[in-house]
Amino acid sequence: MENGSKNSELEAEIFYPKGLQSIVNLFGSLPEQERRDALVSYADQARKWEPKEGETFNLEDIRKDEECTDTVGVFLKVGDQERATFRVMLGPQVQTLTRAMTAILCRGLEHSTVTEILKVPSDFVPKIVGGELIRLRSQTVYYVLTRMKGICKVYLDRRRAAFTP
């Protein structure tokens, strides 16, 4: 069993950006109650990742989807070497778990390249959230990751189109 978990960790490091891997490792070491407490703590940090006045972005995607209880705005800024920074605006009705995943993803994916973000598999989510919450809130926990990947894909598609004669 130990060899299996070692291999899984090594494989995960290949796919997860460094910041996200650190968060996955932290949550993986916590018992269930501490994991939930950590999720609430991350949820409380979600406002830190809202757009700041005067910030400019390459793309903005603000909408209310069926999968979410309120409007969510995803803002993408791409810097040197295609490194991404996300800002996310959450409506007041957005659930705690979505707020937590927002803060986790903004922090964990910060300064990753757009291409790296598109390659991130969603299998890290149960490692952070835990099996019970995944069963209860299966759509919610993947929502923000799906939106972030979507805006990265649009960015790359537009960039390719701009360079195609």
mmCIF file of C-alpha atoms in Angstrom:
data_model
loop_
_atom_site.group_PDB
_atom_site.id
_atom_site.type_symbol
_atom_site.label_atom_id
_atom_site.label_comp_id
_atom_site.label_asym_id
_atom_site.label_seq_id
_atom_site.Cartn_x
_atom_site.Cartn_y
_atom_site.Cartn_z
ATOM 1 C CA MET A 1 0.000 0.000 0.000
ATOM 2 C CA GLU A 2 2.808 2.414 0.829
ATOM 3 C CA ASN A 3 4.335 1.971 -2.596
ATOM 4 C CA GLY A 4 0.961 2.690 -4.179
ATOM 5 C CA SER A 5 0.526 5.938 -2.299
ATOM 6 C CA LYS A 6 4.114 6.977 -3.061
ATOM 7 C CA ASN A 7 3.541 6.418 -6.777
ATOM 8 C CA SER A 8 0.255 8.322 -6.606
ATOM 9 C CA GLU A 9 1.993 11.275 -4.968
ATOM 10 C CA LEU A 10 4.729 11.286 -7.607
ATOM 11 C CA GLU A 11 2.184 11.105 -10.415
ATOM 12 C CA ALA A 12 0.145 13.900 -8.827
ATOM 13 C CA GLU A 13 3.185 16.178 -8.709
ATOM 14 C CA ILE A 14 3.533 15.768 -12.451
ATOM 15 C CA PHE A 15 -0.011 16.985 -13.059
ATOM 16 C CA TYR A 16 -0.683 19.466 -10.246
ATOM 17 C CA PRO A 17 0.950 22.881 -10.127
ATOM 18 C CA LYS A 18 3.198 23.249 -7.078
ATOM 19 C CA GLY A 19 0.822 25.489 -5.110
ATOM 20 C CA LEU A 20 -2.118 23.167 -5.660
ATOM 21 C CA GLN A 21 -0.014 20.130 -4.732
ATOM 22 C CA SER A 22 0.859 21.759 -1.391
ATOM 23 C CA ILE A 23 -2.816 22.312 -0.629
ATOM 24 C CA VAL A 24 -3.709 18.737 -1.653
ATOM 25 C CA ASN A 25 -0.944 17.415 0.632
ATOM 26 C CA LEU A 26 -2.187 19.531 3.540
ATOM 27 C CA PHE A 27 -5.783 18.359 3.210
ATOM 28 C CA GLY A 28 -4.669 14.761 2.718
ATOM 29 C CA SER A 29 -3.008 14.820 6.129
ATOM 30 C CA LEU A 30 -6.060 16.144 8.008
ATOM 31 C CA PRO A 31 -8.741 14.128 9.808
ATOM 32 C CA GLU A 32 -12.312 14.751 8.586
ATOM 33 C CA GLN A 33 -13.297 17.428 11.142
ATOM 34 C CA GLU A 34 -10.077 19.396 10.643
ATOM 35 C CA ARG A 35 -10.560 19.123 6.885
ATOM 36 C CA ARG A 36 -14.019 20.690 7.210
ATOM 37 C CA ASP A 37 -12.636 23.420 9.475
ATOM 38 C CA ALA A 38 -9.907 24.134 6.911
ATOM 39 C CA LEU A 39 -12.537 24.350 4.150
ATOM 40 C CA VAL A 40 -14.478 26.920 6.193
ATOM 41 C CA SER A 41 -11.251 28.855 6.727
ATOM 42 C CA TYR A 42 -10.579 28.871 2.978
ATOM 43 C CA ALA A 43 -14.191 29.927 2.334
ATOM 44 C CA ASP A 44 -13.619 32.920 4.607
ATOM 45 C CA GLN A 45 -10.631 33.895 2.412
ATOM 46 C CA ALA A 46 -12.608 33.907 -0.852
ATOM 47 C CA ARG A 47 -13.104 37.693 -0.829
ATOM 48 C CA LYS A 48 -9.320 38.125 -0.957
ATOM 49 C CA TRP A 49 -9.494 36.819 -4.525
ATOM 50 C CA GLU A 50 -12.065 39.348 -5.771
ATOM 51 C CA PRO A 51 -10.972 41.794 -8.498
ATOM 52 C CA LYS A 52 -9.285 44.891 -7.096
ATOM 53 C CA GLU A 53 -10.283 48.355 -8.263
ATOM 54 C CA GLY A 54 -8.315 49.325 -11.359
ATOM 55 C CA GLU A 55 -7.187 45.777 -12.200
ATOM 56 C CA THR A 56 -7.380 44.850 -15.858
ATOM 57 C CA PHE A 57 -7.936 41.386 -17.250
ATOM 58 C CA ASN A 58 -7.463 39.538 -20.518
ATOM 59 C CA LEU A 59 -10.874 37.897 -20.110
ATOM 60 C CA GLU A 60 -13.906 38.244 -17.855
ATOM 61 C CA ASP A 61 -16.743 35.727 -17.594
ATOM 62 C CA ILE A 62 -19.595 36.810 -15.325
ATOM 63 C CA ARG A 63 -22.774 34.757 -15.282
ATOM 64 C CA LYS A 64 -25.343 32.843 -13.264
ATOM 65 C CA ASP A 65 -25.353 29.139 -14.112
ATOM 66 C CA GLU A 66 -27.855 26.454 -13.200
ATOM 67 C CA GLU A 67 -25.169 24.583 -11.218
ATOM 68 C CA CYS A 68 -24.563 27.489 -8.844
ATOM 69 C CA THR A 69 -26.847 29.331 -6.427
ATOM 70 C CA ASP A 70 -25.723 32.823 -7.491
ATOM 71 C CA THR A 71 -23.695 34.783 -10.026
ATOM 72 C CA VAL A 72 -19.991 33.992 -10.325
ATOM 73 C CA GLY A 73 -17.471 36.147 -12.155
ATOM 74 C CA VAL A 74 -14.174 34.599 -13.244
ATOM 75 C CA PHE A 75 -11.460 37.061 -14.269
ATOM 76 C CA LEU A 76 -8.254 35.951 -15.992
ATOM 77 C CA LYS A 77 -5.054 37.961 -16.217
ATOM 78 C CA VAL A 78 -2.233 36.398 -18.236
ATOM 79 C CA GLY A 79 1.268 37.711 -17.679
ATOM 80 C CA ASP A 80 4.786 36.863 -18.733
ATOM 81 C CA GLN A 81 5.355 33.316 -19.977
ATOM 82 C CA GLU A 82 1.573 32.748 -20.152
ATOM 83 C CA ARG A 83 1.309 32.669 -16.331
ATOM 84 C CA ALA A 84 -2.246 33.102 -15.091
ATOM 85 C CA THR A 85 -3.743 34.991 -12.192
ATOM 86 C CA PHE A 86 -7.407 34.500 -11.358
ATOM 87 C CA ARG A 87 -9.773 36.780 -9.554
ATOM 88 C CA VAL A 88 -13.247 35.506 -8.730
ATOM 89 C CA MET A 89 -16.323 37.455 -7.689
ATOM 90 C CA LEU A 90 -18.972 35.419 -5.872
ATOM 91 C CA GLY A 91 -22.564 36.469 -5.323
ATOM 92 C CA PRO A 92 -23.836 36.475 -1.720
ATOM 93 C CA GLN A 93 -25.815 33.230 -2.158
ATOM 94 C CA VAL A 94 -22.811 31.144 -3.276
ATOM 95 C CA GLN A 95 -22.366 28.168 -0.939
ATOM 96 C CA THR A 96 -19.505 27.766 1.525
ATOM 97 C CA LEU A 97 -17.954 24.844 -0.342
ATOM 98 C CA THR A 98 -17.863 26.818 -3.599
ATOM 99 C CA ARG A 99 -16.271 29.734 -1.734
ATOM 100 C CA ALA A 100 -13.657 27.377 -0.284
ATOM 101 C CA MET A 101 -12.835 25.835 -3.664
ATOM 102 C CA THR A 102 -12.548 29.342 -5.123
ATOM 103 C CA ALA A 103 -9.874 30.360 -2.609
ATOM 104 C CA ILE A 104 -8.091 26.998 -2.945
ATOM 105 C CA LEU A 105 -7.999 27.200 -6.738
ATOM 106 C CA CYS A 106 -7.000 30.867 -6.902
ATOM 107 C CA ARG A 107 -4.123 30.234 -4.510
ATOM 108 C CA GLY A 108 -3.183 26.799 -5.849
ATOM 109 C CA LEU A 109 -3.178 27.788 -9.516
ATOM 110 C CA GLU A 110 -1.613 31.228 -9.087
ATOM 111 C CA HIS A 111 1.255 31.768 -11.547
ATOM 112 C CA SER A 112 0.642 28.456 -13.324
ATOM 113 C CA THR A 113 0.614 28.672 -17.087
ATOM 114 C CA VAL A 114 -2.696 28.634 -18.923
ATOM 115 C CA THR A 115 -1.709 25.318 -20.509
ATOM 116 C CA GLU A 116 -0.825 23.787 -17.116
ATOM 117 C CA ILE A 117 -4.230 24.807 -15.776
ATOM 118 C CA LEU A 118 -6.016 23.139 -18.679
ATOM 119 C CA LYS A 119 -4.111 19.919 -17.941
ATOM 120 C CA VAL A 120 -5.012 19.801 -14.229
ATOM 121 C CA PRO A 121 -7.137 16.696 -13.667
ATOM 122 C CA SER A 122 -10.106 17.076 -11.332
ATOM 123 C CA ASP A 123 -9.100 14.027 -9.281
ATOM 124 C CA PHE A 124 -7.548 16.271 -6.619
ATOM 125 C CA VAL A 125 -10.979 17.548 -5.538
ATOM 126 C CA PRO A 126 -11.980 14.486 -3.451
ATOM 127 C CA LYS A 127 -8.545 14.592 -1.791
ATOM 128 C CA ILE A 128 -9.337 18.098 -0.555
ATOM 129 C CA VAL A 129 -13.066 17.908 0.075
ATOM 130 C CA GLY A 130 -13.392 14.309 1.256
ATOM 131 C CA GLY A 131 -15.748 11.582 0.119
ATOM 132 C CA GLU A 132 -18.835 12.552 2.110
ATOM 133 C CA LEU A 133 -18.966 16.152 0.910
ATOM 134 C CA ILE A 134 -18.314 14.990 -2.658
ATOM 135 C CA ARG A 135 -21.424 12.798 -2.458
ATOM 136 C CA LEU A 136 -23.515 15.609 -0.974
ATOM 137 C CA ARG A 137 -22.286 18.419 -3.227
ATOM 138 C CA SER A 138 -20.891 16.712 -6.313
ATOM 139 C CA GLN A 139 -21.740 19.495 -8.797
ATOM 140 C CA THR A 140 -20.676 22.350 -6.539
ATOM 141 C CA VAL A 141 -17.125 21.200 -5.892
ATOM 142 C CA TYR A 142 -16.165 21.025 -9.557
ATOM 143 C CA TYR A 143 -17.957 24.204 -10.675
ATOM 144 C CA VAL A 144 -15.177 26.781 -10.177
ATOM 145 C CA LEU A 145 -12.490 24.523 -11.694
ATOM 146 C CA THR A 146 -14.693 24.014 -14.753
ATOM 147 C CA ARG A 147 -15.190 27.774 -15.110
ATOM 148 C CA MET A 148 -11.453 28.481 -14.732
ATOM 149 C CA LYS A 149 -10.532 25.885 -17.325
ATOM 150 C CA GLY A 150 -13.223 27.262 -19.634
ATOM 151 C CA ILE A 151 -11.875 30.812 -19.535
ATOM 152 C CA CYS A 152 -8.314 29.509 -20.110
ATOM 153 C CA LYS A 153 -9.514 27.587 -23.172
ATOM 154 C CA VAL A 154 -11.239 30.683 -24.576
ATOM 155 C CA TYR A 155 -8.043 32.673 -23.992
ATOM 156 C CA LEU A 156 -5.902 30.138 -25.883
ATOM 157 C CA ASP A 157 -8.463 29.802 -28.696
ATOM 158 C CA ARG A 158 -8.552 33.584 -29.176
ATOM 159 C CA ARG A 159 -4.771 33.823 -29.079
ATOM 160 C CA ARG A 160 -4.453 31.089 -31.718
ATOM 161 C CA ALA A 161 -7.086 32.781 -33.888
ATOM 162 C CA ALA A 162 -5.198 36.081 -33.658
ATOM 163 C CA PHE A 163 -2.055 34.414 -35.005
ATOM 164 C CA THR A 164 -3.790 32.438 -37.754
ATOM 165 C CA PRO A 165 -3.702 34.212 -41.141
#
